[in-house]
XYZ file of C-alpha atoms in Angstrom:
713
model
C 25.357 7.461 -22.306
C 23.578 9.362 -19.577
C 19.984 10.408 -20.215
C 19.472 14.180 -20.578
C 18.290 15.917 -17.414
C 15.611 18.601 -17.239
C 16.740 21.709 -15.482
C 14.141 24.077 -13.920
C 14.173 27.710 -15.152
C 15.889 30.231 -12.903
C 13.484 32.043 -10.543
C 12.078 35.234 -11.991
C 13.104 38.528 -10.431
C 10.244 40.618 -8.923
C 10.397 43.284 -11.588
C 10.485 40.598 -14.359
C 7.365 38.987 -12.907
C 5.636 42.417 -12.776
C 6.628 43.341 -16.341
C 4.054 41.247 -18.260
C 1.296 42.596 -16.085
C 2.318 46.259 -16.051
C 3.516 46.798 -19.536
C 0.268 45.977 -21.493
C -1.762 47.943 -18.989
C 0.551 50.982 -19.415
C 0.425 50.605 -23.194
C -3.344 50.434 -23.241
C -3.674 53.415 -20.906
C -1.376 55.435 -23.078
C -3.411 54.648 -26.206
C -6.739 55.500 -24.498
C -5.760 58.568 -22.460
C -3.372 60.317 -24.840
C -5.778 61.895 -27.363
C -2.844 63.468 -29.228
C -1.279 60.083 -29.799
C 0.508 59.927 -33.180
C -0.917 56.430 -33.700
C -4.137 56.032 -35.470
C -6.801 53.566 -34.317
C -5.702 50.837 -36.785
C -2.094 51.164 -35.788
C -2.975 51.064 -32.085
C -5.062 48.007 -32.624
C -2.342 46.287 -34.574
C 0.357 47.041 -31.947
C -1.845 45.818 -29.169
C -2.657 42.521 -30.983
C 1.068 42.050 -31.742
C 1.874 42.642 -28.073
C -0.723 40.236 -26.922
C 0.319 37.489 -29.295
C 4.009 37.908 -28.353
C 3.079 37.704 -24.684
C 1.018 34.569 -25.248
C 3.961 32.830 -27.022
C 6.411 33.927 -24.352
C 4.251 32.823 -21.444
C 3.312 29.579 -23.278
C 7.058 28.771 -23.587
C 7.471 29.549 -19.835
C 4.616 27.183 -18.921
C 6.099 24.352 -21.102
C 9.506 24.862 -19.459
C 7.996 24.824 -16.027
C 6.207 21.539 -16.709
C 3.008 21.777 -14.692
C 0.091 23.905 -15.663
C -0.351 26.769 -13.195
C -3.525 28.931 -12.847
C -1.629 32.183 -12.373
C -0.033 31.754 -15.806
C -3.548 31.355 -17.345
C -4.649 34.447 -15.495
C -1.632 36.330 -16.729
C -2.396 35.328 -20.358
C -6.001 36.461 -19.983
C -4.960 39.733 -18.476
C -2.474 40.415 -21.271
C -5.116 40.036 -23.936
C -7.602 42.009 -21.905
C -5.198 44.924 -21.222
C -3.691 45.066 -24.725
C -6.438 44.182 -27.175
C -9.351 45.478 -25.040
C -7.777 48.817 -24.325
C -6.725 49.428 -27.910
C -10.203 48.547 -29.192
C -11.763 50.922 -26.727
C -9.461 53.697 -28.016
C -10.214 52.817 -31.618
C -13.986 52.676 -31.160
C -14.225 55.552 -28.758
C -16.413 53.545 -26.357
C -17.245 50.196 -24.911
C -19.761 48.982 -27.464
C -19.463 47.285 -30.763
C -16.160 45.725 -31.538
C -14.580 46.609 -28.218
C -17.239 44.816 -26.216
C -16.945 41.798 -28.493
C -13.181 41.638 -28.014
C -13.591 41.784 -24.239
C -16.060 38.836 -24.397
C -13.560 37.017 -26.559
C -10.993 37.410 -23.724
C -13.530 35.959 -21.322
C -14.222 33.066 -23.653
C -10.529 32.283 -24.025
C -9.919 32.341 -20.307
C -12.971 30.158 -19.715
C -11.915 27.707 -22.394
C -8.166 27.477 -21.598
C -8.163 27.565 -17.833
C -9.996 26.701 -14.594
C -13.256 28.319 -13.505
C -11.600 30.394 -10.840
C -9.189 31.789 -13.446
C -12.043 32.663 -15.791
C -13.876 34.437 -12.983
C -10.680 36.321 -12.046
C -10.153 37.406 -15.638
C -13.844 38.569 -15.782
C -13.396 40.600 -12.583
C -10.288 42.190 -14.147
C -12.207 43.006 -17.303
C -14.943 44.734 -15.377
C -12.391 46.594 -13.262
C -10.575 47.829 -16.327
C -13.781 48.837 -17.943
C -14.815 50.794 -14.921
C -11.441 52.590 -14.744
C -11.432 53.490 -18.429
C -15.107 54.687 -18.274
C -14.150 56.998 -15.441
C -10.998 58.239 -17.314
C -13.002 58.883 -20.544
C -16.059 60.384 -18.765
C -18.303 57.592 -19.924
C -19.230 56.264 -16.439
C -22.435 54.324 -16.358
C -23.065 51.903 -13.438
C -26.014 50.336 -15.195
C -23.970 49.593 -18.392
C -21.131 48.277 -16.305
C -23.515 46.019 -14.295
C -25.120 44.835 -17.561
C -21.760 43.936 -19.110
C -20.763 42.155 -15.906
C -23.961 40.049 -15.886
C -23.425 39.133 -19.551
C -19.764 38.234 -18.931
C -20.670 36.039 -15.992
C -23.458 34.350 -17.889
C -21.046 33.756 -20.781
C -18.526 32.132 -18.465
C -21.238 29.948 -16.887
C -22.614 28.730 -20.247
C -19.065 28.167 -21.579
C -18.028 26.131 -18.500
C -21.326 24.179 -18.669
C -20.797 23.119 -22.265
C -17.091 22.649 -21.770
C -17.703 20.466 -18.707
C -20.167 18.286 -20.623
C -17.681 17.902 -23.460
C -14.828 17.091 -21.173
C -17.014 14.532 -19.415
C -17.953 12.956 -22.764
C -14.274 12.823 -23.832
C -13.191 11.349 -20.560
C -15.935 8.722 -20.750
C -14.852 7.782 -24.328
C -11.172 7.595 -23.271
C -12.062 5.487 -20.286
C -14.097 3.116 -22.384
C -11.255 2.872 -24.999
C -8.814 2.089 -22.167
C -11.089 -0.530 -20.752
C -11.653 -2.113 -24.211
C -7.857 -2.144 -24.752
C -7.313 -3.787 -21.357
C -9.999 -6.315 -22.148
C -8.393 -7.204 -25.480
C -5.062 -7.486 -23.733
C -6.568 -9.790 -21.161
C -8.289 -11.942 -23.819
C -5.067 -12.304 -25.712
C -3.108 -13.136 -22.584
C -5.816 -15.689 -21.629
C -5.744 -17.320 -25.016
C -1.940 -17.562 -24.933
C -2.107 -18.883 -21.356
C 0.141 -16.073 -20.100
C -2.039 -15.339 -17.120
C -1.654 -17.208 -13.848
C -4.444 -19.766 -13.398
C -5.872 -18.016 -10.358
C -6.133 -14.574 -11.998
C -9.610 -13.138 -11.749
C -11.734 -12.420 -14.785
C -12.472 -9.010 -16.366
C -10.429 -5.929 -16.314
C -8.919 -6.715 -12.890
C -7.465 -9.852 -14.295
C -5.395 -7.955 -16.754
C -4.096 -5.840 -14.042
C -3.139 -8.865 -12.090
C -1.203 -10.355 -14.954
C 1.824 -10.976 -12.909
C -0.066 -13.098 -10.368
C -2.458 -12.299 -7.581
C 0.172 -10.684 -5.429
C 1.637 -8.377 -7.988
C 0.998 -4.647 -8.144
C -1.456 -3.785 -10.824
C 0.808 -1.548 -12.917
C 3.725 -4.100 -13.051
C 1.406 -6.912 -14.042
C -0.307 -5.085 -16.825
C 2.948 -3.797 -18.240
C 4.396 -7.237 -18.146
C 1.368 -8.728 -19.859
C 1.379 -6.087 -22.507
C 5.001 -6.593 -23.192
C 4.502 -10.354 -23.399
C 1.572 -10.128 -25.863
C 3.409 -7.614 -28.028
C 6.540 -9.798 -28.080
C 4.498 -12.745 -29.255
C 2.856 -10.697 -31.990
C 6.103 -9.260 -33.228
C 8.025 -12.570 -33.250
C 5.108 -14.419 -34.908
C 4.703 -11.701 -37.462
C 8.441 -11.720 -38.314
C 8.365 -15.485 -38.810
C 5.203 -15.351 -40.888
C 6.596 -12.596 -43.142
C 9.777 -14.568 -43.883
C 7.832 -17.720 -44.570
C 5.377 -15.899 -46.913
C 8.154 -14.418 -48.971
C 9.902 -17.773 -49.150
C 6.752 -19.468 -50.401
C 5.502 -16.621 -52.604
C 2.201 -16.778 -50.708
C -0.550 -14.172 -50.860
C -1.427 -14.477 -47.190
C 0.180 -16.328 -44.284
C -1.401 -15.979 -40.848
C -1.622 -17.575 -37.443
C -5.110 -18.335 -36.022
C -5.244 -18.990 -32.278
C -7.841 -20.728 -30.277
C -9.570 -18.810 -27.420
C -9.481 -20.109 -23.867
C -12.983 -21.557 -24.123
C -11.997 -23.458 -27.240
C -14.932 -22.132 -29.280
C -13.428 -19.518 -31.576
C -10.235 -18.767 -33.566
C -8.854 -15.270 -33.910
C -5.963 -13.856 -36.054
C -2.908 -13.597 -33.779
C -0.606 -12.387 -36.570
C -0.795 -12.041 -40.365
C 1.449 -11.122 -43.314
C -0.565 -10.453 -46.469
C -0.645 -8.645 -49.806
C -4.415 -8.120 -49.358
C -5.852 -5.155 -47.514
C -8.681 -5.594 -45.035
C -8.198 -9.206 -43.800
C -10.976 -10.334 -41.526
C -9.685 -10.922 -38.015
C -12.529 -13.146 -36.785
C -13.634 -14.619 -34.555
C -14.112 -17.722 -36.622
C -15.873 -20.794 -35.364
C -13.418 -23.481 -34.220
C -15.791 -26.368 -34.872
C -17.366 -25.210 -38.182
C -16.358 -24.899 -41.797
C -12.847 -25.188 -43.194
C -11.119 -24.188 -39.985
C -13.235 -26.486 -37.870
C -12.400 -29.378 -40.071
C -8.675 -28.650 -39.920
C -8.830 -28.383 -36.104
C -10.723 -31.587 -35.812
C -8.365 -33.396 -38.233
C -5.298 -32.319 -36.273
C -3.130 -32.740 -39.353
C -1.973 -30.669 -42.300
C -4.755 -29.980 -44.865
C -4.070 -28.604 -48.333
C -6.718 -27.732 -50.862
C -6.334 -26.656 -54.530
C -7.175 -25.744 -57.049
C -10.138 -23.795 -55.552
C -13.126 -22.844 -57.641
C -13.978 -19.198 -58.297
C -16.886 -19.484 -55.874
C -14.747 -20.868 -53.013
C -15.010 -18.644 -49.951
C -12.192 -18.462 -47.371
C -13.356 -17.163 -43.942
C -10.619 -14.555 -43.726
C -11.631 -12.824 -46.961
C -14.748 -10.739 -47.465
C -15.534 -12.202 -50.924
C -15.213 -15.412 -52.929
C -12.459 -16.303 -55.416
C -9.729 -14.444 -53.457
C -7.389 -17.462 -53.547
C -6.583 -20.457 -55.851
C -5.173 -22.792 -53.157
C -4.842 -22.896 -49.371
C -2.888 -24.942 -46.796
C -3.806 -25.265 -43.143
C -1.191 -26.478 -40.710
C -2.154 -27.265 -37.075
C -0.157 -25.639 -34.209
C 0.266 -27.817 -31.166
C 0.838 -26.549 -27.646
C 0.924 -28.825 -24.624
C -0.193 -31.818 -26.657
C -3.300 -30.163 -28.001
C -4.080 -28.381 -31.292
C -4.339 -24.706 -30.215
C -4.271 -22.978 -33.582
C -3.718 -23.050 -37.296
C -1.104 -21.605 -39.679
C -3.072 -20.712 -42.770
C -1.354 -20.010 -46.141
C -2.990 -19.210 -49.437
C -1.974 -17.930 -52.918
C -3.759 -16.745 -56.042
C -2.460 -19.537 -58.209
C -4.414 -22.712 -58.347
C -1.210 -24.714 -57.761
C -1.415 -26.808 -54.539
C 1.303 -26.498 -51.861
C 3.947 -29.185 -52.435
C 5.846 -31.279 -49.844
C 8.684 -28.750 -49.536
C 6.233 -25.860 -48.945
C 4.288 -27.941 -46.508
C 7.499 -28.547 -44.586
C 8.163 -24.797 -44.467
C 4.585 -24.215 -43.121
C 5.095 -26.949 -40.488
C 8.287 -25.249 -39.359
C 6.343 -21.945 -39.175
C 3.773 -23.571 -36.950
C 6.493 -24.990 -34.689
C 8.130 -21.555 -34.583
C 4.894 -19.908 -33.439
C 4.391 -22.516 -30.741
C 7.914 -22.062 -29.513
C 7.500 -18.283 -29.378
C 4.323 -18.577 -27.293
C 5.879 -21.222 -24.960
C 9.073 -19.213 -24.503
C 7.148 -16.136 -23.638
C 4.904 -18.033 -21.229
C 8.024 -19.423 -19.584
C 9.659 -16.007 -19.427
C 6.538 -14.477 -17.834
C 6.373 -17.297 -15.341
C 10.026 -16.739 -14.354
C 9.334 -12.999 -14.119
C 6.361 -13.663 -11.845
C 8.359 -15.959 -9.687
C 11.190 -13.417 -9.557
C 8.677 -10.727 -8.453
C 7.101 -13.126 -5.853
C 10.571 -14.059 -4.541
C 11.408 -10.354 -4.343
C 8.280 -9.587 -2.288
C 9.029 -12.594 -0.030
C 12.571 -11.507 0.411
C 11.481 -7.996 1.415
C 8.913 -9.425 3.825
C 11.577 -11.705 5.364
C 13.951 -8.840 5.560
C 11.354 -6.758 7.443
C 10.673 -9.651 9.785
C 14.426 -10.071 10.460
C 14.712 -6.350 11.308
C 11.757 -6.494 13.702
C 12.953 -6.021 17.257
C 9.955 -7.146 19.288
C 6.898 -9.354 18.974
C 4.557 -6.484 18.055
C 6.930 -5.364 15.294
C 7.099 -8.967 13.983
C 3.261 -9.148 13.867
C 2.985 -5.797 12.092
C 5.656 -6.788 9.511
C 3.858 -10.133 9.029
C 0.475 -8.641 7.995
C 2.155 -6.055 5.764
C 4.145 -8.857 4.119
C 0.914 -10.832 3.534
C -0.645 -7.747 1.953
C 2.307 -7.297 -0.391
C 2.591 -10.995 -1.357
C -1.077 -11.786 -1.978
C -3.004 -8.480 -2.191
C -5.810 -9.653 0.182
C -8.665 -7.447 1.370
C -7.916 -8.621 4.905
C -4.843 -10.039 6.623
C -4.397 -11.007 10.262
C -2.073 -12.886 12.622
C -3.595 -14.940 15.428
C -1.590 -16.347 18.340
C -2.430 -19.633 20.152
C -2.215 -20.179 23.843
C -1.562 -23.920 24.280
C -2.450 -23.875 28.039
C -5.967 -22.440 27.595
C -6.548 -23.592 24.022
C -7.635 -20.143 23.054
C -6.740 -17.821 20.204
C -6.315 -14.062 19.931
C -6.114 -11.765 16.921
C -2.990 -9.899 17.594
C -2.604 -7.888 14.352
C -5.113 -7.123 11.563
C -4.989 -5.119 8.360
C -7.949 -4.352 6.110
C -11.716 -4.753 6.582
C -14.109 -7.637 6.702
C -12.504 -9.815 9.503
C -12.043 -9.889 13.152
C -10.377 -6.813 14.749
C -7.105 -6.906 16.664
C -7.733 -8.012 20.259
C -10.643 -10.387 19.451
C -10.402 -13.690 21.368
C -12.078 -16.973 20.635
C -11.709 -20.569 21.903
C -11.403 -24.010 20.461
C -14.584 -23.887 18.350
C -13.856 -25.900 15.225
C -13.469 -22.816 13.088
C -10.844 -22.631 10.285
C -8.243 -20.981 12.524
C -8.617 -23.556 15.241
C -8.704 -26.482 12.826
C -5.615 -25.215 10.953
C -3.646 -24.636 14.156
C -4.545 -28.080 15.528
C -3.932 -29.989 12.266
C -0.848 -28.002 11.157
C -2.309 -27.789 7.599
C -3.469 -24.785 5.580
C -7.259 -24.586 5.285
C -9.437 -24.686 3.280
C -7.790 -26.967 0.739
C -8.534 -24.873 -2.370
C -8.447 -21.528 -0.604
C -12.100 -20.803 -1.431
C -14.845 -19.980 1.064
C -17.998 -22.101 0.943
C -20.642 -19.710 2.048
C -21.458 -19.625 5.732
C -20.218 -23.212 6.246
C -16.779 -21.810 6.879
C -16.451 -20.195 10.349
C -13.123 -18.419 10.137
C -12.522 -17.185 13.681
C -15.450 -18.112 15.875
C -19.255 -18.295 15.818
C -19.459 -15.316 18.150
C -17.403 -13.165 15.719
C -18.759 -11.719 12.431
C -18.671 -14.117 9.483
C -16.514 -12.480 6.733
C -18.120 -12.103 3.325
C -15.136 -13.495 1.434
C -15.015 -15.537 -1.744
C -11.464 -16.579 -1.031
C -9.967 -17.401 2.379
C -6.763 -19.114 3.549
C -5.554 -19.958 7.039
C -1.842 -20.937 7.196
C -0.647 -22.209 10.629
C 2.549 -20.802 12.072
C 4.262 -23.978 12.969
C 7.591 -24.990 14.443
C 8.886 -28.298 15.780
C 7.390 -27.436 19.146
C 3.906 -26.986 17.660
C 1.786 -24.175 16.241
C 2.251 -20.651 17.546
C -0.747 -19.188 15.737
C -1.907 -18.630 12.184
C -1.745 -16.272 9.203
C -5.295 -15.508 7.904
C -5.959 -13.851 4.540
C -9.303 -13.121 2.905
C -10.377 -11.594 -0.354
C -13.737 -10.743 -2.015
C -12.498 -11.957 -5.402
C -12.464 -15.672 -6.300
C -9.226 -17.586 -6.820
C -7.150 -15.099 -4.919
C -5.066 -17.729 -3.137
C -4.513 -20.328 -5.845
C -1.328 -22.292 -6.775
C 0.590 -19.162 -7.829
C 0.404 -17.350 -4.534
C -0.192 -20.135 -1.996
C 3.428 -21.335 -1.792
C 4.602 -17.806 -1.148
C 2.037 -17.374 1.692
C 3.153 -20.748 3.211
C 6.844 -19.617 2.953
C 5.929 -16.300 4.564
C 4.113 -18.165 7.434
C 7.324 -20.146 8.075
C 9.346 -16.907 8.249
C 6.762 -15.388 10.592
C 6.811 -18.462 12.881
C 10.593 -18.336 13.190
C 10.634 -14.530 13.776
C 7.855 -14.786 16.307
C 9.643 -17.572 18.183
C 12.842 -15.505 18.120
C 11.082 -12.500 19.477
C 9.542 -14.485 22.284
C 12.929 -16.053 23.183
C 14.554 -12.576 23.239
C 11.785 -11.383 25.500
C 12.279 -14.427 27.796
C 16.004 -13.724 27.926
C 15.357 -10.084 28.743
C 12.966 -11.143 31.448
C 15.470 -13.611 32.836
C 18.107 -10.840 32.838
C 15.905 -8.333 34.576
C 13.314 -10.398 36.511
C 13.469 -12.311 39.775
C 12.626 -15.896 39.002
C 10.788 -16.510 42.304
C 8.529 -13.454 42.528
C 8.370 -12.204 38.921
C 9.460 -8.700 40.127
C 12.554 -6.853 38.994
C 15.930 -8.173 40.103
C 18.586 -6.014 41.825
C 20.441 -5.163 38.608
C 17.290 -3.988 36.861
C 16.280 -1.837 39.817
C 19.666 -0.221 39.971
C 19.355 0.712 36.243
C 15.844 2.109 36.905
C 17.153 4.041 39.946
C 19.790 5.791 37.869
C 17.323 7.150 35.302
C 14.586 8.046 37.885
C 17.039 9.910 40.080
C 18.325 11.850 37.065
C 14.722 12.769 36.144
C 13.905 13.806 39.792
C 16.975 16.033 39.883
C 16.232 17.547 36.471
C 12.586 18.447 37.177
C 12.849 19.030 40.970
C 10.428 16.267 41.825
C 10.468 14.057 44.950
C 11.436 10.398 44.778
C 11.043 7.933 47.608
C 12.622 4.557 48.351
C 10.700 1.929 50.324
C 12.717 -0.992 51.814
C 10.963 -3.967 53.390
C 12.331 -6.981 55.227
C 10.446 -10.008 56.631
C 10.720 -10.240 60.405
C 12.380 -13.360 61.884
C 12.658 -14.874 58.416
C 15.487 -17.229 59.523
C 13.245 -18.719 62.100
C 10.590 -19.393 59.300
C 13.180 -21.291 57.310
C 14.504 -23.225 60.384
C 11.083 -24.263 61.610
C 9.065 -24.733 58.412
C 11.748 -25.319 55.753
C 12.875 -23.427 52.753
C 9.774 -24.343 50.733
C 7.616 -22.383 53.151
C 10.181 -19.616 53.193
C 9.947 -19.360 49.411
C 6.164 -19.275 49.762
C 6.434 -16.360 52.234
C 8.808 -14.472 49.899
C 6.378 -14.930 47.011
C 3.605 -13.708 49.259
C 5.345 -10.459 50.081
C 6.225 -9.993 46.385
C 2.606 -10.430 45.496
C 1.625 -7.797 48.142
C 4.068 -5.312 46.512
C 2.754 -6.118 43.031
C -0.820 -5.409 44.196
C -0.342 -2.139 46.002
C 2.255 -0.470 43.763
C 1.321 2.161 41.165
C 2.031 1.715 37.450
C 4.892 4.265 37.710
C 6.561 2.448 40.696
C 9.455 0.023 40.180
C 9.577 -2.894 42.651
C 12.335 -5.458 42.960
C 13.386 -8.323 45.157
C 16.708 -6.957 46.280
C 18.026 -10.176 47.768
C 16.892 -12.836 50.219
C 13.773 -11.549 51.932
C 14.439 -7.863 51.282
C 12.257 -5.899 48.825
C 12.779 -2.378 47.450
C 10.261 0.005 45.736
C 11.106 3.240 43.847
C 8.153 5.623 43.924
C 8.292 8.609 41.454
C 6.743 11.943 42.418
C 6.129 10.684 45.951
C 7.184 12.585 49.097
C 7.902 11.036 52.471
C 4.423 11.005 53.943
C 2.999 9.505 50.726
C 5.666 6.781 50.626
C 5.032 6.063 54.326
C 1.315 5.447 53.493
C 2.366 2.932 50.926
C 4.724 1.271 53.393
C 1.904 0.908 55.886
C -0.337 -0.674 53.329
C 2.317 -3.212 52.520
C 2.944 -3.976 56.133
C -0.724 -4.398 57.098
C -1.645 -6.450 54.021
C 1.240 -8.878 54.705
C 0.181 -9.184 58.315
C -3.335 -10.129 57.217
C -2.047 -12.807 54.850
C -2.173 -16.413 56.035
C 0.203 -19.033 54.528
C -0.754 -22.674 54.438
C 2.016 -25.016 55.862
C 2.095 -28.640 56.959
C 2.128 -27.387 60.554
C -0.955 -25.239 59.970
C -1.579 -21.590 58.985
C 1.332 -19.233 59.205
C 1.366 -15.453 59.517
C 4.410 -13.176 59.266
C 5.190 -9.476 59.620
C 7.679 -7.133 58.020
C 9.576 -3.992 58.883
C 9.707 -1.126 56.467
C 11.987 1.879 55.986
C 11.352 4.938 53.867
C 13.711 7.643 52.579
C 13.037 10.547 50.165
C 15.183 12.399 47.591
C 16.776 14.915 48.033
C 16.495 15.226 51.828
C 17.946 11.778 52.555
C 20.483 11.811 49.719
C 21.068 13.030 46.195
C 22.509 9.742 44.790
C 21.417 6.178 44.992
C 23.981 5.033 47.551
C 23.040 7.799 50.015
C 19.324 7.369 49.448
C 19.405 3.593 49.881
C 21.574 3.866 52.975
C 19.063 6.288 54.454
C 16.132 3.924 53.706
C 18.130 0.992 55.235
C 18.806 3.014 58.370
C 15.085 3.693 58.684
C 14.424 -0.109 58.170
C 16.763 -0.944 61.076
C 15.144 1.747 63.187
C 11.896 -0.210 62.671
C 13.641 -3.417 63.648
C 15.106 -1.846 66.856
C 11.731 -0.328 67.609
C 10.057 -3.794 67.909
C 9.479 -4.797 64.265
C 6.218 -4.868 62.401
C 6.383 -1.145 61.788
C 7.293 1.553 59.164
C 9.828 4.316 59.771
C 10.426 7.515 57.659
C 14.113 8.602 57.638
C 14.938 11.903 59.236
C 18.270 13.498 60.058
C 17.744 12.327 63.650
C 17.595 8.723 62.408
C 21.188 9.005 61.234
C 22.291 10.590 64.501
C 20.685 7.750 66.418
């Protein structure tokens, strides 16, 4: 069966919206201004009151249908009462004093009580405006009286809001305290039943973290509440059945608190009103003796002066039986049964009570196991979502961002960061950070013996218990701020090849990264390491596909792709684009005389010259052999020729070391510019190549700018 759906009311037509405002005003004006009205004062007053009440009911229904409370509705209600009741009373009294003024103040009080301050002030302004208009219509204009009424009304609103604000504040404080007490009781019960994870913090926050340190607060608290209520209901059901079967007066479960010092009623079925819930000492009196004995204890007949701790007076029972409840090999509670008769509990009844104790223990263990499975399911869900985000990340930066967000979702730290490790230099860098209290992204530090460096080198998460030990733990480096964390964990990002970096989480609360959340963080770190390695491999493949292996510049295919987009942009925006082509002079002789190793050295040298002199918007590639090409955006012919000259002169000044001694080489350069030299790549490159060969024919070691005469030559 589908749940009912709420439909929003149809939008009101303009005249329908104006009706509740105009009708009472018109009615009031008619009553006041028409002296020959057939209605007497009492009839006018009754009609106005009826109109106002009907309008309140109608608008109240509209507000309930609309859902949210809106200030304009409150203002409309105040105006209805003001226009209807106020105007009728003015007519009935013949002036603005007495009952009429009191009714107007009543309107102000209602608007101040039922709405926001701004609505109350708007209603007051409307009241004064109506009074002024009616005074003028009735010839009773008095600015002093109007001002006096306005001052009184505003003072009334102020006092009303002051007292109302104080009362609202008190009610909110009481409600907050009740909520906090309820959460504390919930937390205590969950602690006693061992439903909380071992690392959950103490206090109200622990109840919120009932599903584990990494669980959202709302989910954890709801799960804890459901678990505690399920235990109480199941235990109470079993106790009720057992009490009726035994004909007992009271049958209840007492449960030991986490500290092992007190017992408290965890469920009770009784004929007696006002049972005491405890706490009762776990080492004193009747209950203490039964806990220490660890075996069933039955007493009866009891004397008239015998006092049972769960009753307020003596002589309330004639016999009692206490059955220990074991959980995890320890006595964790008692099933207490008593009845008015002095007849002791026989062996059959003792067996029933023993079964009730086992039932209570089973209920608590089953709920504990269920909550543990729910927590693990929630943690696995978070880990799955984090792994999914890592798998969808396209680049290294996206992987790092997904990693810190995944750590935040899994463990709820105050700070999370990913560091990367450079094996060659032995240094570390914070590449991504989320939260406050730790090193910022971009911070660098070396091999300094800190937690990050030690975890990366050892391949083990540090520190062992995930707890900071004051200032003895340097997380990043001595030169970086020491985080004020009570809990810290550094998990290395390791693969077979070694560590790639680390996942760092820190929290101000203690026990944040205990046994419940630590395995999830370690699993997340493994996912991050794999995703980071994959992103780096993809980047290397992209570089191999687009980069020249000898010089590190773009290869021919990558330059052709860049040329297509840059030419399209130049044509679209009417901007110049120049191509610079350089070729090493007599390069074959260099290879023949000095060998290919020196030839490669010279090629790398020219590539380094291009990389130094180019702008960030220029694309430079080794086009093949000893030929290099540069694409220069928004550069005309003379500007590109200046760049060509810089390349030529810097290469000429470069000295290469060879076995035969220093070697210097020169290059020839050709320059062509879009659109004069060509409107597509083939034409533009051909023009630059023609200019290059013009430099060769002109004696080499020179730069030439293409002109139409170059092609003719």
